[in-house]
PDB file of C-alpha atoms and ligand atoms in Angstrom:
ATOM      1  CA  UNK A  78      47.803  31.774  58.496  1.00  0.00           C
ATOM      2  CA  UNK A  79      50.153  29.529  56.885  1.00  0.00           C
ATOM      3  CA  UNK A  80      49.988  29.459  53.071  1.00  0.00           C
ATOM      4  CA  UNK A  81      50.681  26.450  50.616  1.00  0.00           C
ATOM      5  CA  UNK A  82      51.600  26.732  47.335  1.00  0.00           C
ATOM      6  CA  UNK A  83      51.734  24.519  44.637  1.00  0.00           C
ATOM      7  CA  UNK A  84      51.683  23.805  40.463  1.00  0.00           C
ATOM      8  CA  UNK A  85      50.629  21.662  37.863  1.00  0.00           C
ATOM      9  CA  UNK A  86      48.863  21.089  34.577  1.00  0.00           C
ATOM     10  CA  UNK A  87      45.825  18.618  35.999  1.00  0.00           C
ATOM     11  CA  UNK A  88      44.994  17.425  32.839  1.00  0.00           C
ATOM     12  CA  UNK A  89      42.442  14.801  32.932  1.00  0.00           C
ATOM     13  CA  UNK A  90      42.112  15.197  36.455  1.00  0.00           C
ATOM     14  CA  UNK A  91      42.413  11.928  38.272  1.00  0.00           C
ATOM     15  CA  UNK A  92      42.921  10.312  42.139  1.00  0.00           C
ATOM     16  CA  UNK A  93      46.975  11.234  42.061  1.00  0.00           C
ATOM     17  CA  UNK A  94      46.022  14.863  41.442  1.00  0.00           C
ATOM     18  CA  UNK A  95      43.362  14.870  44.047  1.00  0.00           C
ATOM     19  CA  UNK A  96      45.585  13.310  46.939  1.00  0.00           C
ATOM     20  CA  UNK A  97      48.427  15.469  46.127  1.00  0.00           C
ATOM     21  CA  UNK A  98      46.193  18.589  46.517  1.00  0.00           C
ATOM     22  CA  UNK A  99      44.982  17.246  49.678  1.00  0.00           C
ATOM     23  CA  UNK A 100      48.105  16.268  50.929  1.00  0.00           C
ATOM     24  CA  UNK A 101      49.784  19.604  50.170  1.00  0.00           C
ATOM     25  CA  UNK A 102      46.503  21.487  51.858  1.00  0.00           C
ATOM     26  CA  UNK A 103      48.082  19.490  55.234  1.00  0.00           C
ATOM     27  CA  UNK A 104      51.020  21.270  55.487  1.00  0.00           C
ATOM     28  CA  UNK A 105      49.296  24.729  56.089  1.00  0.00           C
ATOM     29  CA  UNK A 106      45.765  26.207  55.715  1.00  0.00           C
ATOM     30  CA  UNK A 107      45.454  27.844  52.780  1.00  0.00           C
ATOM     31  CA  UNK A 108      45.983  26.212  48.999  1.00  0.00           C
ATOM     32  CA  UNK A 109      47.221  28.319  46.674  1.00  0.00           C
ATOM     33  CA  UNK A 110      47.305  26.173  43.103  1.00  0.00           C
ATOM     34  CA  UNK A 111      49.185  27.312  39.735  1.00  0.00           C
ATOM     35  CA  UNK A 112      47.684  26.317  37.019  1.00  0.00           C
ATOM     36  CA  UNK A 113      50.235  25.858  34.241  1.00  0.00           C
ATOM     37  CA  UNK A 114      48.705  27.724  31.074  1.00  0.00           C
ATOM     38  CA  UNK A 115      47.966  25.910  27.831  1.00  0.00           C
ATOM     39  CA  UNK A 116      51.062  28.372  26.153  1.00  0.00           C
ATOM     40  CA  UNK A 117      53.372  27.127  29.128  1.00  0.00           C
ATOM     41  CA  UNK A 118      52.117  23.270  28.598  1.00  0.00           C
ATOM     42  CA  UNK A 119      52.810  23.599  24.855  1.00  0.00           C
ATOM     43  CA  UNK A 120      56.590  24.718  25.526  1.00  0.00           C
ATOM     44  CA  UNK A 121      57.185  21.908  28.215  1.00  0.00           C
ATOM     45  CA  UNK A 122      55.659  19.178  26.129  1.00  0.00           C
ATOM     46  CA  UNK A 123      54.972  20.334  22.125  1.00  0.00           C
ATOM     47  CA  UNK A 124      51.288  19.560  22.729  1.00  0.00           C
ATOM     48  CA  UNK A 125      48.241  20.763  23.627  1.00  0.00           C
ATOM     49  CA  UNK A 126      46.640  19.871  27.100  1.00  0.00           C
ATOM     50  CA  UNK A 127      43.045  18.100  26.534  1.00  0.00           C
ATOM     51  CA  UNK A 128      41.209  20.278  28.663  1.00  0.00           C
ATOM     52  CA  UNK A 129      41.992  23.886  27.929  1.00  0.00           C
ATOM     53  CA  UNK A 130      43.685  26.168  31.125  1.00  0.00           C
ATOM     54  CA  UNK A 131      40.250  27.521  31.942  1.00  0.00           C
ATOM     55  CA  UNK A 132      38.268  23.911  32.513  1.00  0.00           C
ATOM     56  CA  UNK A 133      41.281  22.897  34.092  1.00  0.00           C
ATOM     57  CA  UNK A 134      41.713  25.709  36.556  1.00  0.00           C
ATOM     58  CA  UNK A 135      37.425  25.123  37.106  1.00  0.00           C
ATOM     59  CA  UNK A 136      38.185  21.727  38.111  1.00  0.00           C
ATOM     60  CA  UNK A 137      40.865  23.051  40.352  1.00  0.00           C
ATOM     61  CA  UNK A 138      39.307  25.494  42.244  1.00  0.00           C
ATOM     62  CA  UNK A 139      35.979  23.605  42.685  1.00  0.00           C
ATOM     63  CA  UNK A 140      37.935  21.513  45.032  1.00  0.00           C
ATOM     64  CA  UNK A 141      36.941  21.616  48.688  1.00  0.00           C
ATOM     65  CA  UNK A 142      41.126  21.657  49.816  1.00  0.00           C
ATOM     66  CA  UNK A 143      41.829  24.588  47.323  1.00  0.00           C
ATOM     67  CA  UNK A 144      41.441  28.473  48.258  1.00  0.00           C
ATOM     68  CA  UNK A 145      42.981  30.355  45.198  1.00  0.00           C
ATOM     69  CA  UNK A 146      43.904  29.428  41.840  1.00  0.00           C
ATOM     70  CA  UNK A 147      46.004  31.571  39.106  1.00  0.00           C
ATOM     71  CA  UNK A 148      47.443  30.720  36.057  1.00  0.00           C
ATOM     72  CA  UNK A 149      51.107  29.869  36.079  1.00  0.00           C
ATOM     73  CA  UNK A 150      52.400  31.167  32.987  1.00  0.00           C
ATOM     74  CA  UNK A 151      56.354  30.431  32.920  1.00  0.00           C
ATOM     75  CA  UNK A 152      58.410  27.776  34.815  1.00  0.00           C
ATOM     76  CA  UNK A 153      60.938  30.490  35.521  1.00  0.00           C
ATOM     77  CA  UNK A 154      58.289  32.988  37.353  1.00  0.00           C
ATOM     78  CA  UNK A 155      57.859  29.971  40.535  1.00  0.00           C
ATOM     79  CA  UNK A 156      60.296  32.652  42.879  1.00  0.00           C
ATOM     80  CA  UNK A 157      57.855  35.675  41.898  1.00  0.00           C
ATOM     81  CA  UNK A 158      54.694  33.468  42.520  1.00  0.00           C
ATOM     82  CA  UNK A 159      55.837  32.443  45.843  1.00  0.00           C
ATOM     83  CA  UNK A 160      56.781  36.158  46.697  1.00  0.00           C
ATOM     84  CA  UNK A 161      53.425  37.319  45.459  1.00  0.00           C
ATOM     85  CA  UNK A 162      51.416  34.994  47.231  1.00  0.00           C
ATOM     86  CA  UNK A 163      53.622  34.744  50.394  1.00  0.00           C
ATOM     87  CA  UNK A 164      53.789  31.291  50.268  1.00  0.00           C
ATOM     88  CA  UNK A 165      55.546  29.439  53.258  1.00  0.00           C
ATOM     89  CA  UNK A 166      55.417  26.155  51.393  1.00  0.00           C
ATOM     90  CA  UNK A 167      56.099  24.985  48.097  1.00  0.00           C
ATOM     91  CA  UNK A 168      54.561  21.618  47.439  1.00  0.00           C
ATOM     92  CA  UNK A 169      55.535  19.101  44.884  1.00  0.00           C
ATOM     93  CA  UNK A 170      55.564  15.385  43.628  1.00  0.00           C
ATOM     94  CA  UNK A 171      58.487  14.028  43.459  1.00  0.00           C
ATOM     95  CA  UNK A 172      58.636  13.579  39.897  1.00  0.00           C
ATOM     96  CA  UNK A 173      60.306  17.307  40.488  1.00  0.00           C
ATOM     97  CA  UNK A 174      62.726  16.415  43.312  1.00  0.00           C
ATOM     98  CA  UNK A 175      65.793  18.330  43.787  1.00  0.00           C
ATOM     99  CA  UNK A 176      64.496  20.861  40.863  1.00  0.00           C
ATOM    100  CA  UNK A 177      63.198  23.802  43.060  1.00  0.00           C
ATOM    101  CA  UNK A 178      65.974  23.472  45.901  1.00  0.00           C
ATOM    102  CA  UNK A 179      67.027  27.019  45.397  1.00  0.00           C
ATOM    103  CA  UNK A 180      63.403  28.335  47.011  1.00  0.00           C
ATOM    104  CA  UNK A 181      64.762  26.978  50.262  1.00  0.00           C
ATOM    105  CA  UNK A 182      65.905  30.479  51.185  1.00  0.00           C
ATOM    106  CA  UNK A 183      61.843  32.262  50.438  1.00  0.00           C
ATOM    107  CA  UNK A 184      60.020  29.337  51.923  1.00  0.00           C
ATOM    108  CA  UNK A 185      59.741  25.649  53.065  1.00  0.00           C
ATOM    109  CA  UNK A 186      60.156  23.058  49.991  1.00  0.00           C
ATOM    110  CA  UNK A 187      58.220  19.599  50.464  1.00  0.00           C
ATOM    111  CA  UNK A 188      58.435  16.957  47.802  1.00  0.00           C
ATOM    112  CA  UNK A 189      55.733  14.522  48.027  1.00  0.00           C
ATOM    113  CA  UNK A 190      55.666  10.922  46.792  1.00  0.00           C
ATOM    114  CA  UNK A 191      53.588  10.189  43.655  1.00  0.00           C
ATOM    115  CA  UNK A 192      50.626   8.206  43.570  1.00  0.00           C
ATOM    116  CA  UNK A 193      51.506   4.759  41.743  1.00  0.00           C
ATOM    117  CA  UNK A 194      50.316   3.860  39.246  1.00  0.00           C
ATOM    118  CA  UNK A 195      48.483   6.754  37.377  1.00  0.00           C
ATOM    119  CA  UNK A 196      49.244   9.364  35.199  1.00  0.00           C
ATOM    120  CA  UNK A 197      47.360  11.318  32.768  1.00  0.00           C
ATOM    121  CA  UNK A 198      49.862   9.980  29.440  1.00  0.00           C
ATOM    122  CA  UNK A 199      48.564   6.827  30.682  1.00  0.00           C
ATOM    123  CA  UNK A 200      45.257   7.411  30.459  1.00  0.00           C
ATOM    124  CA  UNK A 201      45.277   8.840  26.984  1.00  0.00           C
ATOM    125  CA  UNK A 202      47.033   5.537  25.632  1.00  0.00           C
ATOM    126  CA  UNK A 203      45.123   3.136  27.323  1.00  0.00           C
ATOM    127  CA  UNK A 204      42.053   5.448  25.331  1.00  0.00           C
ATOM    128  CA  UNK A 205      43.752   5.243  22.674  1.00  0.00           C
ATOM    129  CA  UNK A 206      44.391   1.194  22.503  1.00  0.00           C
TER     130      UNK A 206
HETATM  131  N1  C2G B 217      51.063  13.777  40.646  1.00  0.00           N
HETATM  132  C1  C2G B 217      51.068  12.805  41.648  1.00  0.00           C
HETATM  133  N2  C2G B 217      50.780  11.504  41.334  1.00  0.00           N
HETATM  134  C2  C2G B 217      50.506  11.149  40.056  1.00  0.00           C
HETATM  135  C3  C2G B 217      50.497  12.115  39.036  1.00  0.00           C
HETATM  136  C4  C2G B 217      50.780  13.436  39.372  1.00  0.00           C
HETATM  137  O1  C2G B 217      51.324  13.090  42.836  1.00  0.00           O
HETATM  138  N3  C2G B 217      50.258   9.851  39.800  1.00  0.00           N
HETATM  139  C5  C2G B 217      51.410  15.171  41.007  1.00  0.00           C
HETATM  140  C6  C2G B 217      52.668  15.661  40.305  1.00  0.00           C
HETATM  141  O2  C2G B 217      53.822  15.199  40.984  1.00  0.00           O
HETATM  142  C7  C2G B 217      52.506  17.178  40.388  1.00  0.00           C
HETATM  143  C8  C2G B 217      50.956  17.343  40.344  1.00  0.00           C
HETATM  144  O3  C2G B 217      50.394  16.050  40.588  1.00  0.00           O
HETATM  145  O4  C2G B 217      53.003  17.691  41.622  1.00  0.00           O
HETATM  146  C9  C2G B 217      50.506  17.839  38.986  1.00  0.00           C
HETATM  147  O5  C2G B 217      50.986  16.957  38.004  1.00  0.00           O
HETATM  148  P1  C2G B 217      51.044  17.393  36.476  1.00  0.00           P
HETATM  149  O6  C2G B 217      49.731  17.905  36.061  1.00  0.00           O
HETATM  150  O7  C2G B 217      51.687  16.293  35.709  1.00  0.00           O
HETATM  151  O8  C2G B 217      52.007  18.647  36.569  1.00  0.00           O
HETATM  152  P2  C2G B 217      53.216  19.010  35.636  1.00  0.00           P
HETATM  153  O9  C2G B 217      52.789  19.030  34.222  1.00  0.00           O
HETATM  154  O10 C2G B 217      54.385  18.199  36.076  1.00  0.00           O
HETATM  155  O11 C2G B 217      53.430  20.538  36.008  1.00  0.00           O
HETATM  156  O12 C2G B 217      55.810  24.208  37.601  1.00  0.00           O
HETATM  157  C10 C2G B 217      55.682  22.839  37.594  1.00  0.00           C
HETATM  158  C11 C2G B 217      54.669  22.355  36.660  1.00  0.00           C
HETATM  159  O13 C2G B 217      53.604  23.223  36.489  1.00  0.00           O
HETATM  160  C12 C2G B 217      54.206  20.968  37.061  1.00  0.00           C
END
């Protein structure tokens, strides 16, 4: 069986979340998805998510493309994760190019293009206009 892995906050879940997922779900058969926690979240961007890490991991794992879900609680622990799991790919947009390179020698590294067009800061300012 060839395992996927992958991470993110999902906040607001929206269409460039979902074809991610699905996309990453393509390059093996079984999705593995790390949730970032609401601690984790805080530290990377000095606010609070709008859905809290249990709705969001929920949301996550009541997807038809995604097997397993676990909270991904540090930025630095993505080498253990992929150990623990035995991952053979590591999925991400390419918002993150380049930045997880050094996982080339545990496992295959994909970068996938971004859906245009939609993000979840966007969402909350066009709310808030
Ligand atoms: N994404 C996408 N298209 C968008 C928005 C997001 O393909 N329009 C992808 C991102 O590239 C990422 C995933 O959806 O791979 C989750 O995005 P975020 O929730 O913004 O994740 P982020 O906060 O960047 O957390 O360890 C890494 C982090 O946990 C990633």
């Amino acid at each position: 069986m060839k395992k996927v892995i992958t991470f993110g906050t999902f906040d607001l879940f929206h269409i460039g979340h979902l074809r991610i997922l699905e996309r990453a779900r393509e390059y093996g058969d079984y999705l593995i998805v790390g949730v970032s926690t609401d601690a984790l979240n805080f530290s990377k961007k000095q606010k609070n998510p709008i859905y809290n890490q249990e709705d969001r991991k929920k949301i996550i794992h009541a997807l038809k493309v995604v097997d397993e879900v676990f909270d991904e609680e540090s930025l630095e622990l993505k080498g253990e994760y992929i150990k623990k799991h035995k991952a053979d790919v590591l999925v991400m947009g390419n918002d993150w190019e380049g930045k997880f390179d050094e996982f080339k020698e545990i496992c295959e590294v994909v970068y996938l293009e971004r859906t245009p067009s939609i993000s979840t800061t966007e969402i909350i300012e066009i709310i808030k206009e």
